[in-house]
Coordinates of C-alpha atoms in Angstrom, one line a residue:
X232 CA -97.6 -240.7 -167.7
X233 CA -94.1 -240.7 -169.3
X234 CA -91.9 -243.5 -169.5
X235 CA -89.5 -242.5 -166.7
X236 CA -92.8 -242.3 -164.0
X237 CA -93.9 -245.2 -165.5
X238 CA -89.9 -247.2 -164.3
X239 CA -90.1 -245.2 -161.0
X240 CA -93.7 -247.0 -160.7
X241 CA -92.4 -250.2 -161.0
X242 CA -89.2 -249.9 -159.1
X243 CA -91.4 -249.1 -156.5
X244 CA -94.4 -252.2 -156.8
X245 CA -90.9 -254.3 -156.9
X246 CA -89.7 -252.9 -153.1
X247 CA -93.2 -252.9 -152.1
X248 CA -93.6 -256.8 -153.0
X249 CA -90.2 -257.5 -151.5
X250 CA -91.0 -255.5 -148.3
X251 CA -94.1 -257.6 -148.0
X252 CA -92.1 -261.2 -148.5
X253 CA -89.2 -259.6 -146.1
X254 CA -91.4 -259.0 -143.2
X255 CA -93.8 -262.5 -144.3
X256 CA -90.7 -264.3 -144.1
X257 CA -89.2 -262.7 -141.1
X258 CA -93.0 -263.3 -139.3
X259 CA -92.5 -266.6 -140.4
X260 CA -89.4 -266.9 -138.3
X261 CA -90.7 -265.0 -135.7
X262 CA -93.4 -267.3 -135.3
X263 CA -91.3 -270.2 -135.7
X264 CA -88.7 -268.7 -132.7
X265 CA -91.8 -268.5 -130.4
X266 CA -92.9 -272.0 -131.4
X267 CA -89.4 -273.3 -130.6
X268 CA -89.6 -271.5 -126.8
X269 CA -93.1 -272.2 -126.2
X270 CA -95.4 -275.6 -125.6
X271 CA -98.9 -275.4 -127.1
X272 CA -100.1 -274.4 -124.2
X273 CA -98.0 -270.9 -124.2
X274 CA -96.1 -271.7 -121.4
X275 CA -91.9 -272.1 -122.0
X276 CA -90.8 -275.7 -123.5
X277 CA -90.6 -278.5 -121.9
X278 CA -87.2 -280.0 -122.1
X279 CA -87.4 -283.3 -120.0
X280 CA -86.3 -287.0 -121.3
X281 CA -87.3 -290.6 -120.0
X282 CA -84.0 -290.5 -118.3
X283 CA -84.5 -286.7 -116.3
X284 CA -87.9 -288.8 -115.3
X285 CA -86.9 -292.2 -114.3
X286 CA -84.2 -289.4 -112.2
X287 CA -87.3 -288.3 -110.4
X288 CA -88.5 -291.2 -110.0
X289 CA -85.7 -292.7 -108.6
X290 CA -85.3 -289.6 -106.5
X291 CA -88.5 -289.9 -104.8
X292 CA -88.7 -293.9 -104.6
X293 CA -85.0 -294.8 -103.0
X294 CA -85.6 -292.4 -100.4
X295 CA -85.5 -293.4 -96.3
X296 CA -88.2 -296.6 -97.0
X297 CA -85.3 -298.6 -98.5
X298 CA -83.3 -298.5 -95.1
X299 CA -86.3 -299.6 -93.5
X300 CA -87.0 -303.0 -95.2
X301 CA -84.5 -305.4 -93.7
X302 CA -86.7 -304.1 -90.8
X303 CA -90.1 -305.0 -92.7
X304 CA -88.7 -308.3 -93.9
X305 CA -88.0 -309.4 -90.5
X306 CA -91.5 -309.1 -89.5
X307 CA -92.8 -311.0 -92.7
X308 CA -90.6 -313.7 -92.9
X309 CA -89.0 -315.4 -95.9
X310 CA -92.2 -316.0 -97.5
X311 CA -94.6 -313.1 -97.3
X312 CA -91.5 -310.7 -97.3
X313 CA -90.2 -310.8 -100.7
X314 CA -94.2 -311.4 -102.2
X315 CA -95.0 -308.9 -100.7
X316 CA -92.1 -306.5 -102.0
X317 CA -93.3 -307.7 -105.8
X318 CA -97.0 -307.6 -105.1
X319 CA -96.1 -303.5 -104.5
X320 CA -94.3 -302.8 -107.4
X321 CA -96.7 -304.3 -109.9
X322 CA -99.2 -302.4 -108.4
X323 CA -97.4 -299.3 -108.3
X324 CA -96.4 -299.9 -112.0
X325 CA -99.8 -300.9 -113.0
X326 CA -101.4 -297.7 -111.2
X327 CA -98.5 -295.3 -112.6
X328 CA -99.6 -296.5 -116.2
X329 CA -103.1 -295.7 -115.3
X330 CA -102.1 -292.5 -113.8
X331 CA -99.9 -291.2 -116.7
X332 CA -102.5 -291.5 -119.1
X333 CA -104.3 -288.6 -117.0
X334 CA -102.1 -285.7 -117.6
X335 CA -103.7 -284.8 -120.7
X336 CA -108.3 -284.8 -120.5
X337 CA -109.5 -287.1 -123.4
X338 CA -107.2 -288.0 -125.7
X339 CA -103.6 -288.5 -124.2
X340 CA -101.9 -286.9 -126.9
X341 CA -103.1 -283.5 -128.1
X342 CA -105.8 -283.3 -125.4
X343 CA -105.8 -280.3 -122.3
X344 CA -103.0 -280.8 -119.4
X345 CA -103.5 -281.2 -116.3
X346 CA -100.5 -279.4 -115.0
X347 CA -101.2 -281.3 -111.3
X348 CA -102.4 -284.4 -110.0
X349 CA -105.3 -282.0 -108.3
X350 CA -105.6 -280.8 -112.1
X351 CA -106.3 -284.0 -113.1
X352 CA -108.7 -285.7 -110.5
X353 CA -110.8 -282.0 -111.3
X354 CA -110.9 -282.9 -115.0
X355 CA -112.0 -286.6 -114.4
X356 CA -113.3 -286.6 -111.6
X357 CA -114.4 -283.3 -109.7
X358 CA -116.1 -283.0 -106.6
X359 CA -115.6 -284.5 -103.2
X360 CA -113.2 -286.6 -105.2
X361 CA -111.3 -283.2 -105.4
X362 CA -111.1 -282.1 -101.8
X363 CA -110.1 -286.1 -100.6
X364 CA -107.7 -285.8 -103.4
X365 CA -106.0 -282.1 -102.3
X366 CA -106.2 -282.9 -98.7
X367 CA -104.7 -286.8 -98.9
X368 CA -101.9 -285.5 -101.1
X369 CA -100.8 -282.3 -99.4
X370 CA -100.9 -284.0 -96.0
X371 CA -98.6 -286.9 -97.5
X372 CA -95.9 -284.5 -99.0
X373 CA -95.9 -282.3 -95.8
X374 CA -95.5 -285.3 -94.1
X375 CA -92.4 -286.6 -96.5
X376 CA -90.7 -283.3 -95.2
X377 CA -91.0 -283.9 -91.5
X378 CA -89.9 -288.3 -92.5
X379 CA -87.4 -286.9 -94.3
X380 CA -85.7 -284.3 -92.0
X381 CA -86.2 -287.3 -89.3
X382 CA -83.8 -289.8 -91.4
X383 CA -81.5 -287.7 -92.6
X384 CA -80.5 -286.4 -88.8
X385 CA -80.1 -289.9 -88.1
X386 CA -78.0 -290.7 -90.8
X387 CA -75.8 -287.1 -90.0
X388 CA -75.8 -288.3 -86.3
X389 CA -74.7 -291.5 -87.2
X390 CA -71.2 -290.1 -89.1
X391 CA -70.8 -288.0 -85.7
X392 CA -70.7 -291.2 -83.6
X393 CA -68.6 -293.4 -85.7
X394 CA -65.8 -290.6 -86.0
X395 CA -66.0 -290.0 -82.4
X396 CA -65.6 -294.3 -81.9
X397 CA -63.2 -294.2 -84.0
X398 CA -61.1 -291.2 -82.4
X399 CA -61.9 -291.6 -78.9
X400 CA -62.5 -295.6 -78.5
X401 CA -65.4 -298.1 -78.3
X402 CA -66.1 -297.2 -74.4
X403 CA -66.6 -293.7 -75.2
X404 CA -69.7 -291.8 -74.3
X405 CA -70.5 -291.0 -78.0
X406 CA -74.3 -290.5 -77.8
X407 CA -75.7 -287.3 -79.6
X408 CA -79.0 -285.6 -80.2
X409 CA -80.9 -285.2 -83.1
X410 CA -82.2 -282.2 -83.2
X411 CA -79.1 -280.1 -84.2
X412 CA -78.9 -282.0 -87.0
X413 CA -82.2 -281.7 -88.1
X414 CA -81.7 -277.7 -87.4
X415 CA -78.8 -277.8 -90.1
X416 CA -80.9 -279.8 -92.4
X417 CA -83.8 -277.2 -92.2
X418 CA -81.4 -274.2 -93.1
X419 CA -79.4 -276.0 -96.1
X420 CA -83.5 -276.7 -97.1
X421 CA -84.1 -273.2 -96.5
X422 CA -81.8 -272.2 -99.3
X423 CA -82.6 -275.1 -101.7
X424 CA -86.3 -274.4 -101.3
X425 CA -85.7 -270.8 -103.3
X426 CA -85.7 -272.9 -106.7
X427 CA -88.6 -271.2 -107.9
X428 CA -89.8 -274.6 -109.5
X429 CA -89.7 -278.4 -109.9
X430 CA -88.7 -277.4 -114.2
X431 CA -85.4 -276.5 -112.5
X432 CA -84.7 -279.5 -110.2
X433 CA -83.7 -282.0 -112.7
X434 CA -79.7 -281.6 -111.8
X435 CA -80.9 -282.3 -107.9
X436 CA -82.7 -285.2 -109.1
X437 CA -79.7 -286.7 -111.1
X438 CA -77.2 -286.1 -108.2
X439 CA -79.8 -287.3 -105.4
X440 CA -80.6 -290.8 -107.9
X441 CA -76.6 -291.5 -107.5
X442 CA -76.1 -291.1 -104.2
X443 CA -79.6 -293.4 -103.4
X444 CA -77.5 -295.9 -105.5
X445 CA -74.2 -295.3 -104.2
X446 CA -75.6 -296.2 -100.4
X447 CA -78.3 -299.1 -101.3
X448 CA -75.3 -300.3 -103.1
X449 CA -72.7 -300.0 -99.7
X450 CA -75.6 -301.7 -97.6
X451 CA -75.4 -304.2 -100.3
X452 CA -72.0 -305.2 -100.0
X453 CA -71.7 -304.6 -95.9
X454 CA -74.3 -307.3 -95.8
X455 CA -72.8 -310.0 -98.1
X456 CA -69.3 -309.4 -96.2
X457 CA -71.0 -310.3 -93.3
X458 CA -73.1 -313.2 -94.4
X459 CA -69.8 -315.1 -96.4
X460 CA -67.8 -314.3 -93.0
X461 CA -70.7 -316.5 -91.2
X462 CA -71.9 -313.5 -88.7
X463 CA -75.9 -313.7 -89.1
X464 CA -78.8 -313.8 -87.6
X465 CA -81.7 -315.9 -87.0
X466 CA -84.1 -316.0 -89.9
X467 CA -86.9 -317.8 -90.6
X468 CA -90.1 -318.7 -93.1
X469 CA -92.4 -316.4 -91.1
X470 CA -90.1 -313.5 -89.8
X471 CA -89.8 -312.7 -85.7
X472 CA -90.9 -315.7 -83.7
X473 CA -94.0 -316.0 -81.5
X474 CA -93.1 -316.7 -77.8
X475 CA -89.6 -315.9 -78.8
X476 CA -89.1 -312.5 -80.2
X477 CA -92.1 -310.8 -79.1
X478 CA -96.0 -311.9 -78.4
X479 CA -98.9 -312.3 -80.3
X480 CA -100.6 -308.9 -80.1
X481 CA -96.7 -307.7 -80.9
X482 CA -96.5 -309.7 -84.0
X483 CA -99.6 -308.8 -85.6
X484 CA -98.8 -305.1 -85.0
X485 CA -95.6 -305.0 -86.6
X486 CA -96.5 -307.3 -89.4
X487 CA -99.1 -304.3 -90.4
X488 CA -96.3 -301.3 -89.7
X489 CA -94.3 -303.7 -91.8
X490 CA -96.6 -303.2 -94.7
X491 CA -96.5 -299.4 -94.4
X492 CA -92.9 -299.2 -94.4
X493 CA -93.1 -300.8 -98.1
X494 CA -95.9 -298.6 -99.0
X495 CA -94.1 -295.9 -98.0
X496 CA -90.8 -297.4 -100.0
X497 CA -92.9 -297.4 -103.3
X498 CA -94.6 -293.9 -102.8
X499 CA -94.4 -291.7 -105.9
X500 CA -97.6 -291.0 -107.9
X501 CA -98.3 -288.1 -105.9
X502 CA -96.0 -286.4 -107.7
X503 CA -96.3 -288.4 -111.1
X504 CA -98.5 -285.6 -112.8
X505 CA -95.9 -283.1 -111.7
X506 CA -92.9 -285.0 -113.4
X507 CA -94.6 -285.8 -116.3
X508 CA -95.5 -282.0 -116.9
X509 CA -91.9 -281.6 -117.3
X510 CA -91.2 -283.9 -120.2
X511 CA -91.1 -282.5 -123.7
X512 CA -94.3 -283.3 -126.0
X513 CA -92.7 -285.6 -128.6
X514 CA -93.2 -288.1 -128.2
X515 CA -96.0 -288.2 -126.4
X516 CA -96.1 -287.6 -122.7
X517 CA -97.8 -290.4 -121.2
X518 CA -95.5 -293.3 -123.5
X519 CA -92.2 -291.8 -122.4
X520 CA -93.7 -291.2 -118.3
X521 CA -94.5 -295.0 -118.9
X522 CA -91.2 -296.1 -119.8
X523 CA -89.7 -294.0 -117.0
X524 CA -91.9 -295.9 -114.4
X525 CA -90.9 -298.7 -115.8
X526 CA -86.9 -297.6 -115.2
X527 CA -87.8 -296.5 -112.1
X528 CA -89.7 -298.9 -110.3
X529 CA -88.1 -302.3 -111.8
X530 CA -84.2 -300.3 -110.6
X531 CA -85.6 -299.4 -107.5
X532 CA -87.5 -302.6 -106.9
X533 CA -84.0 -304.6 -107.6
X534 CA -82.2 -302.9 -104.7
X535 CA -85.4 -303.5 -102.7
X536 CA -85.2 -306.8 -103.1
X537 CA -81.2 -307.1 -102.3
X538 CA -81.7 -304.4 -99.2
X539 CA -84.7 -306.6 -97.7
X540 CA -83.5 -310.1 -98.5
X541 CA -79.3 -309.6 -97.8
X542 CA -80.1 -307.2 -94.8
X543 CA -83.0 -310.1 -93.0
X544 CA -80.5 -313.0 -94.1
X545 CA -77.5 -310.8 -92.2
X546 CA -79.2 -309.6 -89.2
X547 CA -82.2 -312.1 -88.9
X548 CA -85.1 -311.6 -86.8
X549 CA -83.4 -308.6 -84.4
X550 CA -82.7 -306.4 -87.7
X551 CA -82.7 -302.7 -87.2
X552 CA -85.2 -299.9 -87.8
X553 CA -82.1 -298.5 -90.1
X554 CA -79.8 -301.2 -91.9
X555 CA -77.2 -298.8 -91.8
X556 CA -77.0 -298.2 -88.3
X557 CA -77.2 -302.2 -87.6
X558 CA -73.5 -302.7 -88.9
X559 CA -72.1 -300.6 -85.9
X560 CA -69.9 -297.6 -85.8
X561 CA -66.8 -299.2 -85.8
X562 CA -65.5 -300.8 -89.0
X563 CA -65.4 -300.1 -91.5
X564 CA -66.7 -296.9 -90.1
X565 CA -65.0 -295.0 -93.1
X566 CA -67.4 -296.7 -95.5
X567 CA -70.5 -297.1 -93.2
X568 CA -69.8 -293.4 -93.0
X569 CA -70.3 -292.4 -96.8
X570 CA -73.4 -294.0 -97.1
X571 CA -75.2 -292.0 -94.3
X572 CA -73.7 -289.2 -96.3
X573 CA -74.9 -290.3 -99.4
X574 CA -78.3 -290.6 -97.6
X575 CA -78.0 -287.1 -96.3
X576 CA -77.4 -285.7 -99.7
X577 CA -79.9 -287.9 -101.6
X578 CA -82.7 -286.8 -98.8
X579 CA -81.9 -283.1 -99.5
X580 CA -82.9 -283.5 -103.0
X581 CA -85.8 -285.8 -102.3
X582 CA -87.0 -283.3 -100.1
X583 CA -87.9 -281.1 -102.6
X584 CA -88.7 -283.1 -105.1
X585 CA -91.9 -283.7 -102.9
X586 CA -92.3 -280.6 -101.2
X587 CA -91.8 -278.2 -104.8
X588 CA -95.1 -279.4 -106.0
X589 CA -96.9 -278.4 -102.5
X590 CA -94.8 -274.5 -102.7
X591 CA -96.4 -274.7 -106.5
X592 CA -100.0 -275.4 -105.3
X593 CA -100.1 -272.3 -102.2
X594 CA -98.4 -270.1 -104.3
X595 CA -100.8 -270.4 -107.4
X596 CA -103.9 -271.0 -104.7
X597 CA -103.0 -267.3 -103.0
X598 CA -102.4 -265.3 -106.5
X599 CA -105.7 -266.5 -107.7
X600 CA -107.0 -265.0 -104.7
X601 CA -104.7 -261.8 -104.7
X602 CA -104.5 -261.3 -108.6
X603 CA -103.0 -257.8 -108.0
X604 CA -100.6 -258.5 -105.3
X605 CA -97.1 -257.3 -106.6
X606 CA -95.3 -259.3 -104.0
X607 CA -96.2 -262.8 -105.2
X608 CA -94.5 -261.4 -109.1
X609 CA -91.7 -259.6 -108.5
X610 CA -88.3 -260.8 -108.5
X611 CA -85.4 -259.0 -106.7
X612 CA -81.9 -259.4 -108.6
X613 CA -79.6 -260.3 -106.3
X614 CA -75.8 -260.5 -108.4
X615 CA -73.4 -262.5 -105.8
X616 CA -70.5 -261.8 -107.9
X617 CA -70.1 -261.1 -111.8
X618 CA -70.6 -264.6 -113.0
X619 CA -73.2 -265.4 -110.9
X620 CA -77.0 -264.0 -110.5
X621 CA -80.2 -265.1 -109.0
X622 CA -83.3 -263.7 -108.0
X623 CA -85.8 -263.3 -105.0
X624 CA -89.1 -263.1 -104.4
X625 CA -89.8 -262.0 -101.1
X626 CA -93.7 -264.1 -100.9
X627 CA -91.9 -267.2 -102.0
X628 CA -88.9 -266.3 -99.6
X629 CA -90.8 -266.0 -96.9
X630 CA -93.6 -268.8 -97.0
X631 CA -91.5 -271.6 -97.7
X632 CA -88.8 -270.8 -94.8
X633 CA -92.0 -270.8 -92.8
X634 CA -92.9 -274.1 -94.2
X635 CA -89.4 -275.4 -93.6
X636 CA -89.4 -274.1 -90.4
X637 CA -92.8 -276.0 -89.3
X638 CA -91.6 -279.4 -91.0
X639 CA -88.4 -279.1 -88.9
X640 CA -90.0 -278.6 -85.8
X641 CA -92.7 -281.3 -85.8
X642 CA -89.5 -283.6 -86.8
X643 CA -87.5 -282.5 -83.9
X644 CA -91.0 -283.3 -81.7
X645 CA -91.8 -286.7 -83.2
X646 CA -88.4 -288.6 -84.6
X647 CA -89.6 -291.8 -84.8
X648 CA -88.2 -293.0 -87.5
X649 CA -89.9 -296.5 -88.5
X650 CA -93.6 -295.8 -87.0
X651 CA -93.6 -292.4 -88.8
X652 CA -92.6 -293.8 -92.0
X653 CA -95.4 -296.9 -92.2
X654 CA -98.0 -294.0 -90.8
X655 CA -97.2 -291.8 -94.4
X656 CA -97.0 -295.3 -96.5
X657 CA -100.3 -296.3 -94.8
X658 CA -102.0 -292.3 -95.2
X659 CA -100.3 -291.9 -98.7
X660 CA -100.6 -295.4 -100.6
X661 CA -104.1 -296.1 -100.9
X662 CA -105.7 -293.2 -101.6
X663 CA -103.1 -291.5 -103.7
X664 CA -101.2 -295.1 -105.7
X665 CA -104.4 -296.9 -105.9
X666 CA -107.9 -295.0 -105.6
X667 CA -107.8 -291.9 -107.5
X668 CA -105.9 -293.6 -110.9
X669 CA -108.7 -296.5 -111.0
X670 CA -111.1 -294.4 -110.6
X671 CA -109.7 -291.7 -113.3
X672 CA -109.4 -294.4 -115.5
X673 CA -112.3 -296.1 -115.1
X674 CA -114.1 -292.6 -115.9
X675 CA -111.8 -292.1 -118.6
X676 CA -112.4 -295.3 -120.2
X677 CA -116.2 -295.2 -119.3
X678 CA -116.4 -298.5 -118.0
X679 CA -119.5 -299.9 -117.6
X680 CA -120.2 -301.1 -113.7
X681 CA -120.4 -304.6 -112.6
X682 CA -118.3 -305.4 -115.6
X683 CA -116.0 -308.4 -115.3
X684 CA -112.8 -305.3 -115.5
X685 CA -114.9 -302.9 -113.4
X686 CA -115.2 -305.9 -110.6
X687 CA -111.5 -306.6 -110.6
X688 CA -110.1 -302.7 -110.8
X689 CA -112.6 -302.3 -107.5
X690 CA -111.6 -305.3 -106.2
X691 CA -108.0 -304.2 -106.2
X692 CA -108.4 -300.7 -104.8
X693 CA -110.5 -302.6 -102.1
X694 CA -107.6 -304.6 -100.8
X695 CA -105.4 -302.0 -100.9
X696 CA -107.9 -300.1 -98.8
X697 CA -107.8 -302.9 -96.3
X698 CA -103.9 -303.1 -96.1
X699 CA -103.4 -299.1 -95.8
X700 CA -106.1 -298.9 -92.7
X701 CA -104.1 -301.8 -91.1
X702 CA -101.0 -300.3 -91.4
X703 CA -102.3 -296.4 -90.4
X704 CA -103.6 -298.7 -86.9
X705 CA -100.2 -300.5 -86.3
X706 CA -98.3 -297.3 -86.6
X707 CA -100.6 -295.3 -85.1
X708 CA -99.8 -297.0 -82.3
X709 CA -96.3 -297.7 -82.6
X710 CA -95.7 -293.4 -82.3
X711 CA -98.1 -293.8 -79.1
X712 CA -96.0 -296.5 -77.5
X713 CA -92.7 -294.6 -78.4
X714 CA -94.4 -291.0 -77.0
X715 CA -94.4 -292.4 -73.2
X716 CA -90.7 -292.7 -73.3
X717 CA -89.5 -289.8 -75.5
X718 CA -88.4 -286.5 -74.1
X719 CA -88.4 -283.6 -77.0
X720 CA -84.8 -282.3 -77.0
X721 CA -83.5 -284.3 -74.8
X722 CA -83.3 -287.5 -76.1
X723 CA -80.1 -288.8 -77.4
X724 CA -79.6 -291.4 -80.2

């Protein structure tokens, strides 16, 4: 070989060798682009924070309960009112903590995700556990969509009558029905529903948490106008008065609807796995989903508190279903007005903060069953004008207007607004706050039974079992008492 083959040779091993580190180093970066798009499970990154969660939180929390507690503290009295309030929230906070350490199956840092509450009572669990679980939850977050199109047409019914006060005088026949409003509600849904998932809802969130704040805030205020201008109720140590206010049977009843109007107030976890699923992985999940709760229920707890205890001190024993509605349509009817439409706009992103989890669950249930089915993949690009695109999937179209469409009706048939809230508080809080995160943690933890901590975690879900069977009776039959006078359509508010 001469000495000229011999430099061509080299020349040659040199590109070779550089070729080699060129396309190592650009694997490198390859696989360091897809490790910067993807979680280590190979789906796209999580970019949620403790403050897009306690959003969600906040969201689903401060929804129609909190209007409902000047109510619920009228029953309960001074006393068992405001203990009762606490008692809920340290539960709830206590059960979230146990709950969040679920989302990832034995260790809750690098272990599997469960993508889903369901996911979760499957990995720990299994079982008839399972089916209770499904069925308790989906039934709950359907009915949060029919609650929730219920109080927001009161609220948008409620601006309708003050500006018509207002413009036409206090004798004026202003009385309107619901339904339309709830109709309007269900079409605005309709659109908002096409987010194709709860990873894109963190903007609805943010907007729905200030306008939750804005109103429990202007009920606030209304009420400590009223009670330094000396216009109060009747209040006392043990709420609405026997022989006075109502009878005994009548006191007993609403005491217990009472109680599911606050566990309906403080109803979240059945979402908690699916917010937590949006948060990034560092650090870890279930520290930053306990900080969030933390946020969450401790803000939302605080307005509770001032709702309950300012709205019972203003209105006393006769307080309203709605605390809003309670201070009139007159004046200030301007401000009275922006909080129902701060309600209205909160509830439409509440609304799918609860119901995106349920879309999630039928539309991965039916392409596991229909693997092939091109419908359920393919999205339609749909350019409304050059700086602004979206896409449609015809399936997901289509079943959740259908959903919508249900929700709305059974609201327009049944819009009874406090007996239909402490009926989801009493079907939703024990099973789905209390049962499934003790006993997920007590399987987690492998706690031995009989146990001095095994007694007292049963012991707890127990009583909560007690108080959420009272308070499914009471309401129960609060919605029978209100069917024999309620005409669907027809009835005016």
């Amino acid at each position: 070989m001469t000495g000229r083959e011999r430099e061509m040779g080299r020349e040659e091993g040199i590109r070779e060798v550089e070729m080699e580190e060129k396309g190592s180093v650009e694997g490198d970066l390859e696989g360091q682009r897809d490790h910067e798009v993807v979680d280590d499970d190979g789906k796209p990154k999580r970019t949620g924070t403790m403050w897009t969660a306690s959003a969600h939180i906040i969201t689903a929390v401060i929804g129609s309960g909190v209007l409902s507690l000047a109510w619920a503290m009228s029953q309960l009295g001074w006393i068992a009112g405001p203990v009762t309030l606490l008692l809920f929230s340290i539960i709830t906070f206590y059960t979230s903590s146990l709950l969040a350490d679920c989302y990832r199956t034995s260790d809750p840092i690098s272990g599997k995700r469960n993508y889903t509450y369901i996911d979760a009572v499957k990995s720990n669990l299994g079982g008839i556990q399972l089916w209770l679980c499904g069925l308790c939850q989906y039934v709950n977050l359907f009915g949060v969509a029919v609650g929730y199109t219920i109080t927001a047409s009161i609220s948008a019914a409620a601006v309708h009558k003050s500006n018509c006060f207002h413009n036409r005088g206090h004798g004026a026949d202003c009385s309107v029905t619901d339904s339309k409003y709830m109709v309007a509600f269900g079409v605005v849904q309709i659109f908002l529903s096409q987010l194709p998932d709860f990873h894109k809802l963190w903007w609805l969130s943010i907007l729905a948490a200030i306008m939750s704040l804005v109103y429990s805030s202007i009920a606030v205020g209304l009420s400590l106008a009223r009670i330094i201008s000396g216009t109060v109720g009747k209040t006392s140590l043990t709420g609405t008065e026997v022989g006075v206010d109502i009878d005994s049977a009548q006191k007993v009843w609403k005491a217990f609807q009472a109680l599911g109007d606050i566990a309906f107030a403080y109803s979240y976890s059945m979402i908690l796995i699916e917010i937590q699923d949006t948060l990034r992985s560092s650090p870890a999940e279930n520290k930053v989903m306990k900080r969030a709760s933390f946020i969450g229920v401790s803000t939302t707890t605080t307005f509770y508190i001032l709702c309950g205890c300012l709205g019972y001190a203003t209105f006393g024993n006769h307080a309203p279903g709605n605390i809003l509605t309670g201070f009139g349509f007159y004046e200030p009817y301007w401000l009275v007005n922006i909080a129902n439409v701060c309600i209205v706009v909160h509830l439409l992103g509440a609304y799918q903060v609860f119901c995106q989890p349920l879309y999630a669950a039928v539309e991965r249930w039916i392409a596991k069953k229909c693997p092939n089915l091109q419908i359920l993949t393919h999205e339609h690009p749909l350019m409304v004008n050059k700086h602004f695109r979206c896409r449609i999937n015809i399936f997901r179209l289509t079943w959740r207007t259908v959903f919508v469409a249900i929700s709305t009706l059974l609201a327009i048939l049944m819009p009874f607004f406090n007996d239909v809230l402490a009926f989801l508080g009493a079907v939703g809080f024990w099973p789905l706050t209390v049962h499934f995160p003790i006993e997920m943690y007590i399987s987690q933890k492998n706690i031995t039974k009989f146990t001095s901590r095994w007694i007292a975690l049963k012991s707890l879900s127990f009583l909560c079992f007690l108080v959420s069977l009272a308070a499914a009776c009471a309401s129960t039959e609060g919605v029978i008492k209100a069917l024999h006078h309620y005409i669907p359509f027809k009835t005016k508010s």
